[in-house]
PDB file of C-alpha atoms in Angstrom:
ATOM      1  CA  MET A   1       1.216  -8.553 -15.027  1.00 95.00           C
ATOM      2  CA  ILE A   2       2.944  -6.602 -12.260  1.00 98.00           C
ATOM      3  CA  THR A   3       4.006  -7.681  -8.794  1.00 98.00           C
ATOM      4  CA  VAL A   4       3.754  -5.109  -6.019  1.00 98.00           C
ATOM      5  CA  ALA A   5       5.136  -5.255  -2.495  1.00 99.00           C
ATOM      6  CA  ALA A   6       3.794  -3.506   0.615  1.00 99.00           C
ATOM      7  CA  VAL A   7       6.274  -3.343   3.508  1.00 99.00           C
ATOM      8  CA  ALA A   8       5.667  -3.412   7.256  1.00 98.00           C
ATOM      9  CA  ALA A   9       8.951  -2.752   9.061  1.00 98.00           C
ATOM     10  CA  ASP A  10      10.422  -0.639  11.831  1.00 97.00           C
ATOM     11  CA  PHE A  11      12.633   2.246  10.805  1.00 98.00           C
ATOM     12  CA  GLY A  12      14.305   4.548  13.295  1.00 96.00           C
ATOM     13  CA  ARG A  13      16.748   7.436  13.221  1.00 96.00           C
ATOM     14  CA  ASP A  14      19.795   5.496  12.011  1.00 96.00           C
ATOM     15  CA  LEU A  15      20.075   6.013   8.255  1.00 97.00           C
ATOM     16  CA  THR A  16      22.887   3.486   7.938  1.00 97.00           C
ATOM     17  CA  ASP A  17      20.589   0.808   9.333  1.00 98.00           C
ATOM     18  CA  ALA A  18      17.702   2.050   7.194  1.00 98.00           C
ATOM     19  CA  PHE A  19      19.642   1.766   3.952  1.00 98.00           C
ATOM     20  CA  ALA A  20      20.921  -1.693   4.865  1.00 98.00           C
ATOM     21  CA  ARG A  21      17.374  -2.846   5.597  1.00 98.00           C
ATOM     22  CA  ILE A  22      16.003  -1.252   2.436  1.00 98.00           C
ATOM     23  CA  ALA A  23      18.707  -2.884   0.313  1.00 98.00           C
ATOM     24  CA  SER A  24      17.774  -6.287   1.744  1.00 98.00           C
ATOM     25  CA  ILE A  25      14.054  -5.699   1.161  1.00 98.00           C
ATOM     26  CA  LEU A  26      14.647  -4.585  -2.424  1.00 98.00           C
ATOM     27  CA  ASP A  27      16.918  -7.543  -3.185  1.00 98.00           C
ATOM     28  CA  ALA A  28      14.212  -9.921  -1.966  1.00 98.00           C
ATOM     29  CA  ALA A  29      11.510  -8.058  -3.884  1.00 98.00           C
ATOM     30  CA  ARG A  30      13.564  -8.116  -7.074  1.00 98.00           C
ATOM     31  CA  ALA A  31      14.016 -11.872  -6.661  1.00 98.00           C
ATOM     32  CA  ARG A  32      10.218 -12.183  -6.419  1.00 98.00           C
ATOM     33  CA  GLY A  33       9.824 -10.259  -9.684  1.00 98.00           C
ATOM     34  CA  ALA A  34       8.360  -7.155  -8.059  1.00 98.00           C
ATOM     35  CA  GLY A  35       8.057  -3.921  -9.997  1.00 98.00           C
ATOM     36  CA  LEU A  36       6.862  -1.673  -7.135  1.00 98.00           C
ATOM     37  CA  VAL A  37       7.965  -1.637  -3.490  1.00 99.00           C
ATOM     38  CA  VAL A  38       6.141   0.656  -1.062  1.00 99.00           C
ATOM     39  CA  LEU A  39       8.122   1.415   2.090  1.00 99.00           C
ATOM     40  CA  PRO A  40       6.537   3.109   5.122  1.00 98.00           C
ATOM     41  CA  GLU A  41       6.177   6.730   6.084  1.00 98.00           C
ATOM     42  CA  ALA A  42       9.424   7.992   7.646  1.00 98.00           C
ATOM     43  CA  ALA A  43      11.448   5.020   6.389  1.00 98.00           C
ATOM     44  CA  LEU A  44      14.440   7.365   6.086  1.00 98.00           C
ATOM     45  CA  GLY A  45      14.999   8.766   9.563  1.00 97.00           C
ATOM     46  CA  GLY A  46      12.045   7.461  11.540  1.00 97.00           C
ATOM     47  CA  TYR A  47       8.781   9.073  12.630  1.00 96.00           C
ATOM     48  CA  LEU A  48       8.007  11.294  15.614  1.00 94.00           C
ATOM     49  CA  THR A  49       8.362   9.745  19.048  1.00 92.00           C
ATOM     50  CA  THR A  50       5.097  11.194  20.288  1.00 89.00           C
ATOM     51  CA  LEU A  51       2.026  12.981  18.959  1.00 87.00           C
ATOM     52  CA  ASP A  52       1.580  15.262  21.966  1.00 81.00           C
ATOM     53  CA  GLY A  53       2.823  18.328  20.109  1.00 72.00           C
ATOM     54  CA  ALA A  54       6.314  18.395  21.636  1.00 62.00           C
ATOM     55  CA  THR A  55       8.892  19.996  19.375  1.00 56.00           C
ATOM     56  CA  ALA A  56      12.616  19.730  18.909  1.00 55.00           C
ATOM     57  CA  SER A  57      15.089  20.835  16.293  1.00 58.00           C
ATOM     58  CA  ALA A  58      15.425  18.599  13.247  1.00 62.00           C
ATOM     59  CA  PRO A  59      19.106  18.096  12.438  1.00 69.00           C
ATOM     60  CA  HIS A  60      20.001  18.538   8.792  1.00 71.00           C
ATOM     61  CA  ALA A  61      21.673  15.447   7.348  1.00 68.00           C
ATOM     62  CA  THR A  62      24.874  16.447   5.615  1.00 54.00           C
ATOM     63  CA  SER A  63      26.723  13.218   4.855  1.00 55.00           C
ATOM     64  CA  THR A  64      27.849  12.750   1.272  1.00 45.00           C
ATOM     65  CA  ASP A  65      27.253   9.007   1.106  1.00 53.00           C
ATOM     66  CA  GLY A  66      23.658   9.003   2.330  1.00 48.00           C
ATOM     67  CA  THR A  67      24.403   6.953   5.450  1.00 47.00           C
ATOM     68  CA  SER A  68      24.484   9.677   8.090  1.00 48.00           C
ATOM     69  CA  THR A  69      23.140   8.773  11.495  1.00 47.00           C
ATOM     70  CA  ASP A  70      22.246  12.417  12.184  1.00 46.00           C
ATOM     71  CA  GLY A  71      19.083  12.692  14.218  1.00 45.00           C
ATOM     72  CA  THR A  72      19.915  10.551  17.224  1.00 46.00           C
ATOM     73  CA  SER A  73      20.271  11.947  20.692  1.00 40.00           C
ATOM     74  CA  GLY A  74      20.601  10.226  24.022  1.00 39.00           C
ATOM     75  CA  ASP A  75      18.412   7.151  23.669  1.00 44.00           C
ATOM     76  CA  GLY A  76      18.464   7.503  19.882  1.00 50.00           C
ATOM     77  CA  THR A  77      14.800   8.374  19.574  1.00 52.00           C
ATOM     78  CA  SER A  78      14.119  11.722  21.208  1.00 51.00           C
ATOM     79  CA  SER A  79      15.040  14.183  18.463  1.00 78.00           C
ATOM     80  CA  LEU A  80      13.137  14.901  15.289  1.00 86.00           C
ATOM     81  CA  PRO A  81      14.078  12.989  12.145  1.00 94.00           C
ATOM     82  CA  PRO A  82      17.062  14.278  10.153  1.00 96.00           C
ATOM     83  CA  ALA A  83      15.919  16.742   7.505  1.00 97.00           C
ATOM     84  CA  LEU A  84      16.825  15.568   4.000  1.00 98.00           C
ATOM     85  CA  ASP A  85      17.039  17.487   0.738  1.00 98.00           C
ATOM     86  CA  LEU A  86      15.133  15.986  -2.173  1.00 98.00           C
ATOM     87  CA  ASP A  87      18.176  16.529  -4.367  1.00 97.00           C
ATOM     88  CA  GLY A  88      20.548  15.301  -1.653  1.00 97.00           C
ATOM     89  CA  PRO A  89      22.670  12.157  -1.317  1.00 98.00           C
ATOM     90  CA  GLN A  90      20.092  10.121   0.620  1.00 98.00           C
ATOM     91  CA  VAL A  91      17.415  10.347  -2.072  1.00 98.00           C
ATOM     92  CA  ARG A  92      20.032   9.703  -4.755  1.00 98.00           C
ATOM     93  CA  ARG A  93      21.164   6.626  -2.875  1.00 98.00           C
ATOM     94  CA  LEU A  94      17.584   5.382  -2.594  1.00 98.00           C
ATOM     95  CA  ALA A  95      17.192   5.792  -6.364  1.00 98.00           C
ATOM     96  CA  ALA A  96      20.416   3.880  -6.979  1.00 98.00           C
ATOM     97  CA  LEU A  97      19.188   1.034  -4.775  1.00 98.00           C
ATOM     98  CA  ALA A  98      15.844   1.040  -6.596  1.00 98.00           C
ATOM     99  CA  GLY A  99      17.443   0.471  -9.984  1.00 98.00           C
ATOM    100  CA  ASP A 100      14.812  -1.183 -12.173  1.00 97.00           C
ATOM    101  CA  LEU A 101      12.180  -1.012  -9.405  1.00 98.00           C
ATOM    102  CA  VAL A 102       9.799   1.801  -8.530  1.00 98.00           C
ATOM    103  CA  VAL A 103      10.255   2.462  -4.814  1.00 99.00           C
ATOM    104  CA  THR A 104       8.363   4.803  -2.506  1.00 99.00           C
ATOM    105  CA  ALA A 105       9.630   5.907   0.908  1.00 99.00           C
ATOM    106  CA  GLY A 106       8.843   8.525   3.523  1.00 98.00           C
ATOM    107  CA  LEU A 107      11.250  11.112   4.924  1.00 98.00           C
ATOM    108  CA  CYS A 108      11.493  14.477   6.645  1.00 98.00           C
ATOM    109  CA  GLU A 109      12.014  16.952   3.800  1.00 98.00           C
ATOM    110  CA  ALA A 110      14.074  20.095   4.265  1.00 97.00           C
ATOM    111  CA  ASP A 111      12.857  23.137   2.340  1.00 96.00           C
ATOM    112  CA  GLY A 112      14.913  26.010   3.681  1.00 95.00           C
ATOM    113  CA  ASP A 113      13.821  26.423   7.292  1.00 93.00           C
ATOM    114  CA  LEU A 114      10.601  24.489   6.706  1.00 96.00           C
ATOM    115  CA  ARG A 115      10.113  20.765   7.310  1.00 97.00           C
ATOM    116  CA  TYR A 116       7.579  18.539   5.571  1.00 98.00           C
ATOM    117  CA  ASN A 117       6.479  14.952   6.123  1.00 98.00           C
ATOM    118  CA  THR A 118       7.133  13.797   2.572  1.00 98.00           C
ATOM    119  CA  ALA A 119       6.883  10.704   0.387  1.00 98.00           C
ATOM    120  CA  VAL A 120       9.091  10.209  -2.644  1.00 99.00           C
ATOM    121  CA  ALA A 121       8.836   7.761  -5.527  1.00 99.00           C
ATOM    122  CA  VAL A 122      12.098   6.889  -7.216  1.00 98.00           C
ATOM    123  CA  SER A 123      13.645   4.520  -9.725  1.00 98.00           C
ATOM    124  CA  GLY A 124      17.133   4.227 -11.100  1.00 98.00           C
ATOM    125  CA  ASP A 125      16.217   7.139 -13.362  1.00 97.00           C
ATOM    126  CA  GLY A 126      15.779   9.412 -10.351  1.00 97.00           C
ATOM    127  CA  LEU A 127      12.831  11.147  -8.689  1.00 98.00           C
ATOM    128  CA  LEU A 128       9.441  10.231 -10.195  1.00 98.00           C
ATOM    129  CA  GLY A 129       7.019  11.870  -7.773  1.00 98.00           C
ATOM    130  CA  VAL A 130       6.752  13.762  -4.473  1.00 98.00           C
ATOM    131  CA  HIS A 131       3.889  14.155  -1.995  1.00 98.00           C
ATOM    132  CA  ARG A 132       3.861  16.324   1.110  1.00 98.00           C
ATOM    133  CA  LYS A 133       1.445  15.080   3.773  1.00 98.00           C
ATOM    134  CA  VAL A 134      -1.625  17.310   3.789  1.00 98.00           C
ATOM    135  CA  HIS A 135      -3.647  16.102   6.783  1.00 98.00           C
ATOM    136  CA  GLN A 136      -1.897  16.250  10.163  1.00 97.00           C
ATOM    137  CA  PRO A 137      -3.123  14.237  13.152  1.00 94.00           C
ATOM    138  CA  LEU A 138      -2.991  15.417  16.734  1.00 90.00           C
ATOM    139  CA  GLY A 139       0.292  17.277  17.399  1.00 89.00           C
ATOM    140  CA  GLU A 140       2.097  16.560  14.125  1.00 95.00           C
ATOM    141  CA  GLY A 141       1.628  20.154  12.998  1.00 94.00           C
ATOM    142  CA  ALA A 142       4.072  21.249  15.690  1.00 93.00           C
ATOM    143  CA  SER A 143       6.860  19.496  13.784  1.00 94.00           C
ATOM    144  CA  TYR A 144       5.884  19.715  10.110  1.00 96.00           C
ATOM    145  CA  ARG A 145       4.365  22.224   7.721  1.00 97.00           C
ATOM    146  CA  ALA A 146       1.331  20.753   5.925  1.00 98.00           C
ATOM    147  CA  GLY A 147       1.321  20.091   2.208  1.00 98.00           C
ATOM    148  CA  ASP A 148      -1.495  21.513   0.112  1.00 97.00           C
ATOM    149  CA  SER A 149      -2.077  19.365  -2.965  1.00 97.00           C
ATOM    150  CA  PHE A 150      -2.534  15.911  -4.454  1.00 98.00           C
ATOM    151  CA  ALA A 151      -1.151  14.948  -7.857  1.00 98.00           C
ATOM    152  CA  ALA A 152      -0.609  11.728  -9.785  1.00 98.00           C
ATOM    153  CA  PHE A 153       2.505  11.055 -11.846  1.00 98.00           C
ATOM    154  CA  ASP A 154       3.628   8.629 -14.518  1.00 98.00           C
ATOM    155  CA  THR A 155       5.794   5.584 -13.779  1.00 98.00           C
ATOM    156  CA  PRO A 156       6.897   2.572 -15.838  1.00 97.00           C
ATOM    157  CA  LEU A 157       4.105   0.605 -14.129  1.00 97.00           C
ATOM    158  CA  GLY A 158       1.290   3.053 -14.807  1.00 97.00           C
ATOM    159  CA  ARG A 159       0.015   6.337 -13.472  1.00 98.00           C
ATOM    160  CA  MET A 160       0.390   6.500  -9.704  1.00 98.00           C
ATOM    161  CA  GLY A 161      -0.342   8.675  -6.692  1.00 98.00           C
ATOM    162  CA  MET A 162       0.842   8.760  -3.086  1.00 99.00           C
ATOM    163  CA  LEU A 163      -0.790   9.515   0.259  1.00 99.00           C
ATOM    164  CA  ILE A 164       0.699   9.592   3.729  1.00 98.00           C
ATOM    165  CA  CYS A 165      -1.055   7.960   6.678  1.00 98.00           C
ATOM    166  CA  TYR A 166      -3.862  10.266   7.937  1.00 98.00           C
ATOM    167  CA  ASP A 167      -4.443  11.490   4.370  1.00 98.00           C
ATOM    168  CA  LYS A 168      -6.338   8.258   3.715  1.00 98.00           C
ATOM    169  CA  ALA A 169      -8.973   9.133   6.316  1.00 98.00           C
ATOM    170  CA  PHE A 170     -10.266  11.790   3.903  1.00 98.00           C
ATOM    171  CA  PRO A 171     -12.118  10.472   0.827  1.00 97.00           C
ATOM    172  CA  GLU A 172     -11.332  13.630  -1.127  1.00 96.00           C
ATOM    173  CA  ALA A 173      -7.580  12.901  -0.995  1.00 98.00           C
ATOM    174  CA  ALA A 174      -7.687   9.548  -2.754  1.00 98.00           C
ATOM    175  CA  ARG A 175     -10.453  10.793  -5.056  1.00 98.00           C
ATOM    176  CA  ALA A 176      -8.251  13.703  -6.169  1.00 98.00           C
ATOM    177  CA  LEU A 177      -5.556  11.224  -7.204  1.00 98.00           C
ATOM    178  CA  ALA A 178      -8.031   8.999  -9.037  1.00 98.00           C
ATOM    179  CA  LEU A 179      -9.442  11.985 -10.908  1.00 98.00           C
ATOM    180  CA  ASP A 180      -5.874  12.854 -11.895  1.00 98.00           C
ATOM    181  CA  GLY A 181      -5.604   9.452 -13.522  1.00 98.00           C
ATOM    182  CA  ALA A 182      -3.957   7.401 -10.782  1.00 98.00           C
ATOM    183  CA  GLU A 183      -4.364   3.657 -11.357  1.00 98.00           C
ATOM    184  CA  ILE A 184      -2.164   2.756  -8.383  1.00 98.00           C
ATOM    185  CA  VAL A 185      -2.192   4.518  -5.025  1.00 99.00           C
ATOM    186  CA  ALA A 186       0.682   3.972  -2.612  1.00 99.00           C
ATOM    187  CA  CYS A 187      -0.228   4.891   0.958  1.00 99.00           C
ATOM    188  CA  LEU A 188       2.759   5.194   3.293  1.00 99.00           C
ATOM    189  CA  SER A 189       1.991   5.189   7.010  1.00 98.00           C
ATOM    190  CA  ALA A 190       3.328   5.343  10.532  1.00 98.00           C
ATOM    191  CA  TRP A 191      -0.097   4.421  11.878  1.00 98.00           C
ATOM    192  CA  PRO A 192      -0.073   3.686  15.618  1.00 97.00           C
ATOM    193  CA  ALA A 193      -2.336   1.648  17.811  1.00 97.00           C
ATOM    194  CA  ALA A 194      -4.857   3.380  20.040  1.00 95.00           C
ATOM    195  CA  ARG A 195      -3.328   5.379  22.881  1.00 88.00           C
ATOM    196  CA  THR A 196      -6.243   4.708  25.250  1.00 90.00           C
ATOM    197  CA  PHE A 197      -8.043   1.445  26.019  1.00 88.00           C
ATOM    198  CA  ARG A 198      -5.284  -0.450  24.235  1.00 87.00           C
ATOM    199  CA  ALA A 199      -6.037  -3.967  23.077  1.00 91.00           C
ATOM    200  CA  PRO A 200      -3.471  -6.569  24.218  1.00 91.00           C
ATOM    201  CA  ASP A 201      -3.586  -8.063  20.719  1.00 94.00           C
ATOM    202  CA  LEU A 202      -2.949  -5.546  17.912  1.00 96.00           C
ATOM    203  CA  ALA A 203      -5.354  -7.473  15.695  1.00 96.00           C
ATOM    204  CA  ASP A 204      -8.152  -6.412  18.058  1.00 96.00           C
ATOM    205  CA  ASP A 205      -7.077  -2.777  18.314  1.00 97.00           C
ATOM    206  CA  ARG A 206      -9.662  -0.282  17.106  1.00 97.00           C
ATOM    207  CA  TRP A 207      -7.046   1.753  15.223  1.00 97.00           C
ATOM    208  CA  THR A 208      -5.910  -1.405  13.412  1.00 98.00           C
ATOM    209  CA  HIS A 209      -9.520  -1.883  12.367  1.00 98.00           C
ATOM    210  CA  ARG A 210      -9.719   1.695  11.095  1.00 98.00           C
ATOM    211  CA  PHE A 211      -6.438   1.354   9.203  1.00 98.00           C
ATOM    212  CA  ASP A 212      -7.736  -1.741   7.403  1.00 98.00           C
ATOM    213  CA  LEU A 213     -11.166  -0.245   6.774  1.00 98.00           C
ATOM    214  CA  PHE A 214      -9.751   2.920   5.206  1.00 98.00           C
ATOM    215  CA  ASP A 215      -7.498   0.872   2.917  1.00 98.00           C
ATOM    216  CA  ARG A 216     -10.362  -1.204   1.574  1.00 98.00           C
ATOM    217  CA  ALA A 217     -12.829   1.667   1.309  1.00 98.00           C
ATOM    218  CA  ARG A 218     -10.467   3.982  -0.576  1.00 98.00           C
ATOM    219  CA  ALA A 219      -9.526   1.227  -3.036  1.00 98.00           C
ATOM    220  CA  LEU A 220     -13.178   0.363  -3.702  1.00 98.00           C
ATOM    221  CA  GLU A 221     -14.423   3.959  -3.895  1.00 98.00           C
ATOM    222  CA  ASN A 222     -11.874   4.853  -6.519  1.00 98.00           C
ATOM    223  CA  GLN A 223     -11.476   1.443  -8.168  1.00 98.00           C
ATOM    224  CA  VAL A 224      -7.683   1.558  -8.001  1.00 98.00           C
ATOM    225  CA  LEU A 225      -4.919  -0.809  -6.937  1.00 98.00           C
ATOM    226  CA  TRP A 226      -4.075   0.205  -3.366  1.00 99.00           C
ATOM    227  CA  VAL A 227      -0.664  -0.594  -1.863  1.00 99.00           C
ATOM    228  CA  SER A 228      -0.457   0.225   1.847  1.00 99.00           C
ATOM    229  CA  ALA A 229       2.782   0.184   3.862  1.00 99.00           C
ATOM    230  CA  ASN A 230       3.216   0.882   7.562  1.00 98.00           C
ATOM    231  CA  GLN A 231       5.777   1.058  10.310  1.00 98.00           C
ATOM    232  CA  SER A 232       5.882  -1.864  12.734  1.00 98.00           C
ATOM    233  CA  GLY A 233       7.165  -2.295  16.261  1.00 97.00           C
ATOM    234  CA  SER A 234       7.447   0.628  18.686  1.00 95.00           C
ATOM    235  CA  PHE A 235       9.180   3.990  18.574  1.00 94.00           C
ATOM    236  CA  GLY A 236       9.112   6.420  21.471  1.00 92.00           C
ATOM    237  CA  SER A 237       5.607   6.272  22.925  1.00 91.00           C
ATOM    238  CA  LEU A 238       4.042   4.908  19.722  1.00 94.00           C
ATOM    239  CA  ARG A 239       3.237   1.284  18.916  1.00 96.00           C
ATOM    240  CA  PHE A 240       2.528   0.699  15.225  1.00 98.00           C
ATOM    241  CA  VAL A 241      -0.060  -1.704  13.823  1.00 98.00           C
ATOM    242  CA  ALA A 242       1.933  -2.982  10.788  1.00 98.00           C
ATOM    243  CA  SER A 243      -0.873  -4.418   8.595  1.00 98.00           C
ATOM    244  CA  ALA A 244       0.788  -3.707   5.253  1.00 98.00           C
ATOM    245  CA  LYS A 245      -1.442  -4.893   2.445  1.00 98.00           C
ATOM    246  CA  VAL A 246      -2.383  -4.879  -1.226  1.00 99.00           C
ATOM    247  CA  VAL A 247      -6.044  -4.229  -2.049  1.00 98.00           C
ATOM    248  CA  ASP A 248      -7.579  -4.685  -5.489  1.00 98.00           C
ATOM    249  CA  ALA A 249      -9.924  -2.309  -7.281  1.00 98.00           C
ATOM    250  CA  GLY A 250     -12.924  -4.133  -5.834  1.00 98.00           C
ATOM    251  CA  GLY A 251     -11.804  -3.675  -2.230  1.00 98.00           C
ATOM    252  CA  ALA A 252     -10.567  -7.246  -1.748  1.00 98.00           C
ATOM    253  CA  VAL A 253      -7.353  -7.751   0.230  1.00 98.00           C
ATOM    254  CA  LEU A 254      -4.979  -9.685  -2.011  1.00 98.00           C
ATOM    255  CA  ALA A 255      -2.142  -9.972   0.505  1.00 98.00           C
ATOM    256  CA  THR A 256      -1.380  -8.691   3.999  1.00 98.00           C
ATOM    257  CA  THR A 257       1.308  -8.969   6.653  1.00 98.00           C
ATOM    258  CA  GLY A 258      -1.288  -8.863   9.402  1.00 98.00           C
ATOM    259  CA  THR A 259      -0.055  -7.097  12.519  1.00 98.00           C
ATOM    260  CA  ARG A 260       3.479  -8.420  12.084  1.00 98.00           C
ATOM    261  CA  PRO A 261       6.480  -7.061  10.198  1.00 98.00           C
ATOM    262  CA  GLY A 262       6.955  -8.478   6.730  1.00 98.00           C
ATOM    263  CA  VAL A 263       6.229  -7.862   3.080  1.00 98.00           C
ATOM    264  CA  ALA A 264       2.868  -8.450   1.385  1.00 98.00           C
ATOM    265  CA  TYR A 265       3.243  -9.420  -2.290  1.00 98.00           C
ATOM    266  CA  ALA A 266       0.537  -9.556  -4.917  1.00 98.00           C
ATOM    267  CA  THR A 267       0.690 -10.089  -8.681  1.00 98.00           C
ATOM    268  CA  VAL A 268      -2.023  -8.460 -10.752  1.00 98.00           C
ATOM    269  CA  ASP A 269      -2.982  -7.782 -14.340  1.00 98.00           C
ATOM    270  CA  LEU A 270      -3.549  -4.077 -13.781  1.00 98.00           C
ATOM    271  CA  PRO A 271      -5.430  -3.220 -17.006  1.00 98.00           C
ATOM    272  CA  ALA A 272      -7.683  -6.272 -16.612  1.00 98.00           C
ATOM    273  CA  MET A 273      -8.319  -5.479 -12.943  1.00 98.00           C
ATOM    274  CA  LEU A 274      -9.283  -1.893 -13.669  1.00 98.00           C
ATOM    275  CA  SER A 275     -11.460  -2.683 -16.667  1.00 97.00           C
ATOM    276  CA  SER A 276     -13.276  -5.452 -14.792  1.00 97.00           C
ATOM    277  CA  ALA A 277     -13.939  -3.260 -11.750  1.00 97.00           C
ATOM    278  CA  ARG A 278     -15.114  -0.348 -13.897  1.00 97.00           C
ATOM    279  CA  ALA A 279     -17.063  -2.268 -16.541  1.00 96.00           C
ATOM    280  CA  GLY A 280     -20.434  -1.749 -14.896  1.00 92.00           C
ATOM    281  CA  MET A 281     -20.567   0.752 -12.070  1.00 96.00           C
ATOM    282  CA  TYR A 282     -17.671   3.097 -12.838  1.00 97.00           C
ATOM    283  CA  HIS A 283     -17.567   5.402  -9.842  1.00 97.00           C
ATOM    284  CA  LEU A 284     -15.509   8.168 -11.406  1.00 97.00           C
ATOM    285  CA  ARG A 285     -17.795   8.309 -14.443  1.00 97.00           C
ATOM    286  CA  ASP A 286     -20.983   8.204 -12.396  1.00 97.00           C
ATOM    287  CA  ARG A 287     -20.078  11.052 -10.061  1.00 95.00           C
ATOM    288  CA  ARG A 288     -22.489  14.016  -9.757  1.00 94.00           C
ATOM    289  CA  PRO A 289     -20.266  16.979  -8.805  1.00 93.00           C
ATOM    290  CA  ASP A 290     -23.154  19.392  -9.370  1.00 92.00           C
ATOM    291  CA  ALA A 291     -25.029  17.739  -6.515  1.00 92.00           C
ATOM    292  CA  TYR A 292     -22.105  18.050  -4.108  1.00 90.00           C
ATOM    293  CA  LEU A 293     -21.512  21.793  -4.372  1.00 83.00           C
ATOM    294  CA  GLY A 294     -24.073  22.693  -1.750  1.00 74.00           C
ATOM    295  CA  VAL A 295     -22.498  20.308   0.757  1.00 69.00           C
ATOM    296  CA  ALA A 296     -19.065  21.817   0.086  1.00 66.00           C
ATOM    297  CA  ARG A 297     -20.406  25.346   0.605  1.00 68.00           C
ATOM    298  CA  GLN A 298     -22.118  24.342   3.851  1.00 68.00           C
ATOM    299  CA  GLY A 299     -18.887  22.784   5.131  1.00 65.00           C
ATOM    300  CA  ASN A 300     -16.920  25.920   4.317  1.00 65.00           C
ATOM    301  CA  ALA A 301     -19.515  28.096   6.014  1.00 62.00           C
ATOM    302  CA  ARG A 302     -19.435  25.990   9.175  1.00 63.00           C
ATOM    303  CA  ARG A 303     -15.647  26.123   9.338  1.00 62.00           C
ATOM    304  CA  GLY A 304     -15.733  29.886   8.857  1.00 65.00           C
ATOM    305  CA  SER A 305     -18.104  30.356  11.785  1.00 59.00           C
ATOM    306  CA  ALA A 306     -16.290  27.950  14.117  1.00 55.00           C
TER     307      ALA A 306
END
């Protein structure tokens, strides 16, 4: 049996505050017997303040203790997130806080002059896995270079994969992880509410509905344990839908925060869950890739002529 935790919380530019909040979340999760804690996209340094394509320089965090507040300017929200090195003090500090837990978190990754919207998985042993966001919504491409691959990796809890936010809108992304042996998929998001025709209640927002629908569909399609975290509150012009949740391999929501900040916990027997879901109709086994090739070629041809 494993207990997993999906977090809905607001994280901004201040890394000192972020680490304090993460430490508190992990202490509570450890007390609940959790083995995996999924923090949101951009938990270290905050997300973009707008998706209109505006750009700014991303300050490079240089503190040695991992608590730099680099990245703030004026109102504390207008700059890009601080750019962090994967082998730098902030990721090492996250791993130290994780200890016996597996923890995933989002950050702005520095790779020379390039910046990526990146998710890391860590434990006390160090870095377990890395994913660079592949699919970029609206104006995000003005701030980040896109990743180009999906890969699962081994953890003490089982084989796992990560997606970031808009990645989950594409069935091929989660399917690639499942085909690579992922039993658990952690999806880290900074998923906002609709920008037009906003619903007064986030629970009624159409983008909240899409967020929830994608979570359940991707879990069911691939018959995996799906752990979905999200930012909450507001940042810049964006209002986030929270809705962190754990979804089983049959698409059932085991726990959710709803549209409020919090932590959704669920305890599962992972091998039993997977074997039960896959005992009859095993989607990965029953695929017909030969029948899909024509569709793929047609899609490529259309894109080439656009």
